[in-house]
Short mmCIF file of C-alpha atoms and ligand atoms in Angstrom, two decimals:
data_model
loop_
_atom_site.label_atom_id
_atom_site.label_comp_id
_atom_site.label_asym_id
_atom_site.label_seq_id
_atom_site.Cartn_x
_atom_site.Cartn_y
_atom_site.Cartn_z
CA MET N 1491 -135.35 -137.42 -88.07
CA LYS N 1492 -132.13 -139.54 -88.02
CA PRO N 1493 -129.30 -138.16 -85.72
CA ARG N 1494 -126.54 -136.40 -87.53
CA LEU N 1495 -123.17 -138.24 -87.23
CA LEU N 1496 -119.78 -136.75 -88.08
CA VAL N 1497 -117.03 -139.32 -88.70
CA THR N 1498 -113.46 -137.71 -88.92
CA GLY N 1499 -111.13 -139.61 -91.05
CA GLY N 1500 -113.84 -140.71 -93.39
CA ALA N 1501 -111.25 -142.16 -95.85
CA GLY N 1502 -109.29 -144.12 -92.93
CA PHE N 1503 -109.41 -147.80 -92.51
CA LEU N 1504 -111.91 -147.53 -89.60
CA GLY N 1505 -113.85 -144.36 -90.89
CA LYS N 1506 -114.91 -145.73 -94.04
CA HIS N 1507 -116.43 -148.99 -92.33
CA LEU N 1508 -118.23 -146.55 -89.95
CA LEU N 1509 -119.63 -144.49 -92.71
CA GLN N 1510 -120.74 -147.59 -94.99
CA ARG N 1511 -122.56 -149.02 -91.88
CA ALA N 1512 -123.93 -145.76 -90.50
CA LEU N 1513 -127.54 -146.27 -92.03
CA GLU N 1514 -129.36 -145.19 -89.07
CA PHE N 1515 -127.74 -141.76 -89.37
CA THR N 1516 -127.41 -138.78 -91.41
CA ALA N 1517 -123.59 -139.25 -91.94
CA THR N 1518 -120.88 -136.99 -92.88
CA GLY N 1519 -117.31 -137.97 -93.17
CA THR N 1520 -114.02 -135.60 -93.09
CA LEU N 1521 -111.31 -135.98 -95.77
CA HIS N 1522 -107.72 -134.62 -95.38
CA ARG N 1523 -105.24 -135.51 -97.95
CA THR N 1524 -107.77 -137.76 -99.80
CA ALA N 1525 -109.20 -135.82 -102.58
CA ALA N 1526 -112.69 -137.44 -102.83
CA MET N 1527 -114.52 -140.31 -101.76
CA ALA N 1528 -118.12 -141.71 -102.46
CA ILE N 1529 -120.38 -143.72 -100.13
CA PRO N 1530 -124.02 -143.53 -100.88
CA SER N 1531 -125.76 -140.99 -98.87
CA VAL N 1532 -122.73 -139.85 -97.04
CA MET N 1533 -121.43 -136.27 -97.47
CA PHE N 1534 -117.76 -135.40 -97.32
CA HIS N 1535 -115.97 -132.41 -96.11
CA VAL N 1536 -112.29 -131.50 -96.69
CA CYS N 1537 -110.40 -130.24 -93.77
CA ASP N 1538 -107.32 -129.97 -91.46
CA LEU N 1539 -108.56 -130.83 -88.07
CA GLN N 1540 -105.32 -129.18 -86.78
CA GLN N 1541 -106.70 -125.77 -87.86
CA PRO N 1542 -109.22 -124.11 -85.43
CA GLN N 1543 -110.96 -122.28 -88.30
CA ASP N 1544 -111.53 -125.57 -90.30
CA VAL N 1545 -112.91 -127.21 -87.25
CA ARG N 1546 -115.47 -124.36 -86.69
CA ILE N 1547 -116.48 -124.15 -90.28
CA LEU N 1548 -116.96 -127.99 -90.28
CA LEU N 1549 -119.17 -128.02 -87.16
CA ASP N 1550 -120.99 -124.99 -88.45
CA ARG N 1551 -121.81 -126.59 -91.68
CA VAL N 1552 -122.60 -130.18 -90.44
CA LYS N 1553 -124.10 -129.34 -87.09
CA PRO N 1554 -123.64 -132.99 -85.74
CA ASP N 1555 -125.36 -134.46 -82.84
CA ILE N 1556 -122.60 -136.93 -82.42
CA ILE N 1557 -118.91 -137.13 -83.60
CA ILE N 1558 -116.81 -140.22 -83.90
CA HIS N 1559 -113.30 -138.98 -84.15
CA THR N 1560 -111.04 -141.42 -85.84
CA ALA N 1561 -108.68 -139.32 -87.59
CA CYS N 1562 -104.95 -139.09 -86.96
CA SER N 1563 -103.53 -142.52 -86.39
CA ASP N 1564 -99.79 -143.41 -86.44
CA GLN N 1565 -100.03 -143.62 -90.21
CA SER N 1566 -99.62 -139.97 -91.34
CA GLY N 1567 -96.19 -139.75 -89.62
CA ASP N 1568 -97.56 -136.56 -87.84
CA LEU N 1569 -97.92 -137.38 -84.19
CA ALA N 1570 -98.52 -134.05 -83.12
CA ALA N 1571 -101.86 -133.88 -85.19
CA ILE N 1572 -103.19 -136.66 -82.58
CA THR N 1573 -103.22 -134.30 -79.75
CA SER N 1574 -104.04 -131.11 -81.72
CA ALA N 1575 -107.02 -132.47 -83.33
CA ALA N 1576 -108.34 -134.23 -80.37
CA GLY N 1577 -107.95 -130.93 -78.45
CA LEU N 1578 -109.84 -128.70 -80.83
CA LEU N 1579 -112.57 -131.35 -81.26
CA ALA N 1580 -113.06 -131.74 -77.48
CA GLN N 1581 -113.21 -127.93 -77.00
CA GLN N 1582 -115.64 -127.48 -79.85
CA SER N 1583 -117.85 -130.27 -79.20
CA ALA N 1584 -118.03 -129.34 -75.31
CA GLU N 1585 -118.96 -125.66 -76.31
CA ARG N 1586 -121.71 -126.99 -78.84
CA HIS N 1587 -123.03 -129.89 -76.71
CA ILE N 1588 -122.15 -132.40 -79.31
CA HIS N 1589 -121.57 -135.96 -78.04
CA LEU N 1590 -117.76 -136.98 -78.73
CA ILE N 1591 -116.58 -140.36 -79.13
CA HIS N 1592 -112.85 -140.31 -79.27
CA LEU N 1593 -110.81 -143.38 -80.34
CA SER N 1594 -107.85 -144.46 -78.54
CA THR N 1595 -105.72 -147.62 -78.51
CA ASP N 1596 -104.15 -150.39 -76.40
CA GLN N 1597 -100.93 -148.74 -76.94
CA VAL N 1598 -101.33 -146.31 -74.05
CA PHE N 1599 -100.09 -149.29 -71.84
CA ASP N 1600 -96.64 -150.71 -71.49
CA GLY N 1601 -97.74 -154.46 -71.98
CA THR N 1602 -96.39 -155.64 -68.50
CA ALA N 1603 -99.70 -155.98 -66.46
CA ALA N 1604 -102.25 -157.26 -68.80
CA PRO N 1605 -105.11 -157.70 -68.88
CA TYR N 1606 -105.93 -153.96 -69.04
CA ALA N 1607 -109.34 -152.77 -67.82
CA GLU N 1608 -110.58 -149.13 -68.02
CA ALA N 1609 -109.19 -148.65 -64.28
CA SER N 1610 -105.62 -149.48 -65.35
CA ALA N 1611 -103.21 -146.49 -65.51
CA PRO N 1612 -101.64 -145.57 -68.91
CA CYS N 1613 -98.01 -145.86 -69.01
CA PRO N 1614 -96.90 -145.57 -72.87
CA ILE N 1615 -93.54 -146.73 -73.93
CA HIS N 1616 -93.15 -145.17 -77.38
CA PRO N 1617 -94.16 -141.81 -79.21
CA TYR N 1618 -97.37 -142.86 -80.46
CA GLY N 1619 -98.71 -144.33 -77.00
CA GLU N 1620 -97.54 -141.10 -75.42
CA ALA N 1621 -99.45 -138.96 -78.24
CA LYS N 1622 -102.51 -141.05 -77.69
CA THR N 1623 -102.36 -140.84 -73.91
CA GLN N 1624 -101.88 -136.86 -74.00
CA ALA N 1625 -104.90 -136.93 -76.43
CA GLU N 1626 -106.90 -138.78 -74.04
CA ALA N 1627 -105.90 -136.50 -70.97
CA LEU N 1628 -106.90 -133.33 -73.11
CA VAL N 1629 -110.29 -134.95 -74.21
CA ARG N 1630 -111.17 -135.67 -70.42
CA SER N 1631 -110.21 -132.24 -69.30
CA LEU N 1632 -111.85 -130.39 -72.25
CA ASN N 1633 -115.06 -132.42 -72.50
CA PRO N 1634 -115.65 -134.47 -69.46
CA ASP N 1635 -118.91 -135.78 -71.19
CA ALA N 1636 -116.95 -137.55 -74.06
CA ALA N 1637 -116.51 -141.17 -74.37
CA ILE N 1638 -113.05 -142.33 -75.04
CA VAL N 1639 -112.89 -145.91 -76.56
CA ARG N 1640 -109.65 -147.99 -76.53
CA THR N 1641 -109.28 -150.61 -78.96
CA SER N 1642 -106.91 -153.16 -80.30
CA LEU N 1643 -105.62 -154.17 -83.74
CA LEU N 1644 -108.38 -153.77 -86.37
CA TYR N 1645 -108.56 -156.54 -88.97
CA ASP N 1646 -110.80 -156.81 -92.11
CA LEU N 1647 -112.12 -160.18 -93.45
CA HIS N 1648 -113.62 -159.01 -96.74
CA SER N 1649 -110.24 -157.55 -97.86
CA PRO N 1650 -106.85 -157.73 -96.40
CA ASP N 1651 -105.96 -154.72 -93.98
CA ARG N 1652 -102.58 -152.93 -94.31
CA GLN N 1653 -100.71 -155.50 -92.13
CA THR N 1654 -102.21 -158.40 -93.88
CA ILE N 1655 -101.52 -157.01 -97.22
CA ARG N 1656 -97.64 -156.80 -96.12
CA LEU N 1657 -97.76 -160.44 -94.73
CA ILE N 1658 -99.32 -161.48 -98.06
CA GLU N 1659 -96.68 -159.61 -99.81
CA ALA N 1660 -94.18 -161.25 -97.75
CA THR N 1661 -95.33 -164.81 -98.99
CA ALA N 1662 -94.02 -163.60 -102.49
CA SER N 1663 -90.52 -162.85 -101.45
CA ILE N 1664 -87.91 -164.78 -99.75
CA ALA N 1665 -86.92 -162.13 -97.28
CA PRO N 1666 -87.25 -163.33 -93.54
CA CYS N 1667 -90.34 -162.34 -91.92
CA ALA N 1668 -90.92 -163.00 -88.15
CA LEU N 1669 -94.06 -163.00 -86.31
CA PHE N 1670 -93.78 -162.61 -82.64
CA ILE N 1671 -95.16 -165.25 -80.44
CA ASP N 1672 -94.77 -163.00 -77.33
CA GLU N 1673 -96.67 -160.07 -78.50
CA TRP N 1674 -100.35 -160.44 -77.34
CA ARG N 1675 -103.45 -158.38 -78.39
CA SER N 1676 -107.23 -158.38 -78.48
CA PRO N 1677 -107.77 -158.07 -82.23
CA ILE N 1678 -111.28 -157.11 -83.41
CA TRP N 1679 -112.97 -157.35 -86.92
CA VAL N 1680 -113.36 -153.83 -87.99
CA GLU N 1681 -116.96 -154.25 -89.18
CA ASN N 1682 -117.78 -155.70 -85.59
CA PHE N 1683 -115.97 -152.88 -83.93
CA ALA N 1684 -117.88 -150.25 -86.11
CA ASP N 1685 -121.17 -151.85 -85.23
CA CYS N 1686 -120.26 -151.42 -81.46
CA LEU N 1687 -119.22 -147.76 -82.01
CA LEU N 1688 -122.33 -146.94 -83.93
CA GLU N 1689 -124.47 -148.51 -81.11
CA LEU N 1690 -122.36 -146.64 -78.72
CA ALA N 1691 -123.31 -143.47 -80.64
CA THR N 1692 -127.12 -143.98 -79.68
CA LYS N 1693 -126.23 -143.99 -76.00
CA ASP N 1694 -124.99 -140.79 -74.01
CA LEU N 1695 -122.21 -142.53 -72.28
CA SER N 1696 -119.02 -140.96 -70.99
CA GLY N 1697 -115.59 -141.67 -69.81
CA LEU N 1698 -113.39 -144.66 -70.86
CA LEU N 1699 -114.59 -147.82 -72.46
CA HIS N 1700 -112.55 -150.90 -73.75
CA ILE N 1701 -113.96 -152.59 -76.83
CA ALA N 1702 -111.90 -155.19 -78.48
CA GLY N 1703 -111.86 -158.90 -79.34
CA PRO N 1704 -112.72 -161.53 -76.68
CA GLN N 1705 -109.68 -163.55 -77.42
CA ALA N 1706 -106.13 -162.77 -76.86
CA LEU N 1707 -103.82 -163.82 -79.77
CA ASN N 1708 -100.27 -163.48 -80.54
CA ARG N 1709 -98.95 -161.95 -83.75
CA TRP N 1710 -98.22 -165.50 -85.18
CA GLU N 1711 -101.44 -166.69 -84.45
CA LEU N 1712 -103.27 -163.81 -86.02
CA GLY N 1713 -101.03 -163.69 -89.16
CA MET N 1714 -101.34 -167.28 -89.59
CA GLU N 1715 -105.02 -167.30 -89.35
CA LEU N 1716 -105.44 -164.27 -91.46
CA LEU N 1717 -103.27 -165.83 -94.30
CA GLU N 1718 -105.63 -169.01 -94.07
CA HIS N 1719 -108.40 -166.89 -94.30
CA PHE N 1720 -107.32 -165.13 -97.51
CA GLY N 1721 -106.21 -168.53 -99.12
CA THR N 1722 -102.50 -167.56 -99.18
CA PRO N 1723 -100.35 -170.38 -97.92
CA ALA N 1724 -97.67 -169.49 -95.61
CA THR N 1725 -94.17 -169.68 -96.82
CA PRO N 1726 -90.85 -170.81 -95.23
CA ASN N 1727 -89.53 -167.25 -94.92
CA ILE N 1728 -92.24 -166.44 -92.48
CA GLN N 1729 -91.39 -167.80 -89.04
CA PRO N 1730 -92.40 -167.43 -85.45
CA GLY N 1731 -90.05 -164.90 -83.70
CA THR N 1732 -89.81 -163.12 -80.43
CA ILE N 1733 -89.66 -159.36 -79.55
CA GLN N 1734 -86.33 -159.90 -77.77
CA GLU N 1735 -84.84 -161.43 -80.81
CA SER N 1736 -85.84 -158.54 -83.06
CA GLY N 1737 -84.24 -155.86 -80.48
CA LEU N 1738 -87.35 -153.83 -80.77
CA ILE N 1739 -89.10 -152.06 -77.76
CA ARG N 1740 -92.62 -153.13 -77.96
CA PRO N 1741 -95.29 -153.73 -75.30
CA PRO N 1742 -95.45 -157.52 -75.08
CA ASN N 1743 -99.01 -158.09 -73.82
CA LEU N 1744 -101.72 -155.42 -74.45
CA THR N 1745 -104.65 -157.71 -73.95
CA LEU N 1746 -107.64 -155.50 -73.14
CA ASP N 1747 -110.44 -156.33 -70.74
CA SER N 1748 -113.58 -155.44 -72.58
CA SER N 1749 -116.26 -157.00 -69.91
CA CYS N 1750 -117.75 -153.37 -69.41
CA ALA N 1751 -118.52 -152.95 -73.13
CA GLN N 1752 -119.81 -156.70 -73.46
CA HIS N 1753 -122.20 -155.72 -70.51
CA LEU N 1754 -123.16 -152.33 -72.03
CA LEU N 1755 -123.65 -153.12 -75.64
CA HIS N 1756 -126.14 -155.45 -77.47
CA THR N 1757 -123.57 -155.92 -80.27
CA PRO N 1758 -121.47 -159.10 -79.41
CA LEU N 1759 -117.66 -158.87 -79.44
CA LEU N 1760 -116.64 -161.60 -81.84
CA SER N 1761 -113.57 -163.77 -81.68
CA LEU N 1762 -111.64 -164.36 -85.02
CA ARG N 1763 -113.00 -167.68 -85.39
CA THR N 1764 -116.55 -166.53 -85.11
CA ALA N 1765 -116.06 -163.49 -87.32
CA ARG N 1766 -114.66 -165.78 -89.95
CA GLU N 1767 -117.64 -168.29 -89.79
CA GLN N 1768 -120.02 -165.22 -90.24
CA VAL N 1769 -118.18 -164.08 -93.34
CA THR N 1770 -118.00 -167.51 -95.10
CA ARG N 1771 -121.63 -168.75 -93.91
N1 LIG D 2225 -106.06 -149.53 -87.03
C1 LIG D 2225 -105.79 -150.10 -86.09
O1 LIG D 2225 -105.64 -151.42 -85.99
C2 LIG D 2225 -106.06 -149.40 -84.71
C3 LIG D 2225 -105.81 -149.92 -83.49
C4 LIG D 2225 -106.08 -149.18 -82.51
C5 LIG D 2225 -106.50 -147.90 -82.39
N2 LIG D 2225 -106.63 -147.28 -83.54
C6 LIG D 2225 -107.28 -145.98 -83.67
O2 LIG D 2225 -108.40 -145.81 -84.34
C7 LIG D 2225 -108.30 -144.63 -85.12
C8 LIG D 2225 -108.63 -144.97 -86.67
O3 LIG D 2225 -107.51 -145.90 -87.07
P1 LIG D 2225 -107.31 -146.22 -88.46
O4 LIG D 2225 -106.54 -147.26 -88.82
O5 LIG D 2225 -108.66 -146.12 -89.35
O6 LIG D 2225 -106.55 -144.87 -89.14
P2 LIG D 2225 -106.10 -144.51 -90.51
O7 LIG D 2225 -106.62 -145.49 -91.60
O8 LIG D 2225 -104.77 -144.14 -90.48
O9 LIG D 2225 -107.08 -143.04 -90.76
C9 LIG D 2225 -106.71 -141.89 -90.30
C10 LIG D 2225 -107.29 -140.71 -91.16
O10 LIG D 2225 -107.00 -139.71 -90.51
C11 LIG D 2225 -106.91 -138.63 -91.42
N3 LIG D 2225 -106.09 -137.52 -90.91
C12 LIG D 2225 -104.73 -137.45 -90.73
N4 LIG D 2225 -104.49 -136.19 -90.32
C13 LIG D 2225 -105.47 -135.51 -90.38
C14 LIG D 2225 -105.69 -134.04 -90.24
N5 LIG D 2225 -104.81 -133.29 -89.82
N6 LIG D 2225 -107.01 -133.47 -90.42
C15 LIG D 2225 -107.98 -134.39 -90.72
N7 LIG D 2225 -108.00 -135.61 -91.05
C16 LIG D 2225 -106.62 -136.32 -90.80
C17 LIG D 2225 -106.46 -139.17 -92.59
O11 LIG D 2225 -107.15 -138.65 -93.80
P3 LIG D 2225 -106.94 -138.60 -95.25
O12 LIG D 2225 -106.77 -140.13 -95.72
O13 LIG D 2225 -107.96 -138.01 -95.99
O14 LIG D 2225 -105.46 -138.00 -95.37
C18 LIG D 2225 -106.86 -140.78 -92.50
O15 LIG D 2225 -107.78 -141.22 -93.36
C19 LIG D 2225 -107.29 -143.90 -84.93
O16 LIG D 2225 -107.51 -142.94 -83.62
C20 LIG D 2225 -106.29 -144.96 -84.45
O17 LIG D 2225 -105.31 -144.31 -83.41
C21 LIG D 2225 -106.47 -148.09 -84.84
#
């Protein structure tokens, strides 16, 4: 019998990819504001993961062996949901002996001491990073057997992700658009990352793990390469810029060290170039 996998945030960017690729599992996804979704062989449950009763009913019905908790990102505008949903799922999964994989982010760091390994101390500098750091701490205290996976920017190569859509839209306007050359990340192809998480779901690992792309890229390099990938010529209004010029407060270098994951997982971590070669082959 296939293990039962519950993916929270089943209509989200990562959740959808996970559910589409979870062929080795009996998979269920959660929906919140999304009215309906259809993925072959996948069941969906509508619930608010901030509500204890909703979480109890969900787990009673699905009886998962594994939960991959992707729901509650920075997109909904409700940062409180990040900690409350993580706390409820951590508590309920511990009580029911369900293996929990909780999704976190490179934004728990301040960007001044990269590369960041699992042993690096979190030091967030904005509310989203703060909420994700609190969620990590809650998960660790309520369910010490949970795995906490930090990742970097997720991009897609089959259809443009949210940020790439905005960049492509910018090529159709004359409004200036700066891509930072001093903001470094370890971006990873969402399909490659989903495969890593699904492999991780077959292992009983606990604690922190960094899973991100093997190559640090700045925002300018990433944006230019994704525009090229989607066949959209860059326009003169899109220019390299710096965080300092923008006046924004952002972590400058969030490069993640994923060497532990590279040793633990058979799934290789692909650079953008290698991922593009796979897609266009
Ligand atoms: N995307 C990235 O580049 C990136 C980078 C680093 C880390 N991460 C982490 O990876 C995870 C997934 O990110 P993502 O980009 O896939 O997120 P996303 O596309 O914004 O999806 C988040 C999902 O959470 C659901 N949700 C929000 N509030 C909820 C609630 N109260 N109860 C139940 N569900 C709720 C939403 O469901 P509905 O749509 O149905 O309302 C949404 O589909 C997050 O933990 C994020 O912090 C993402």
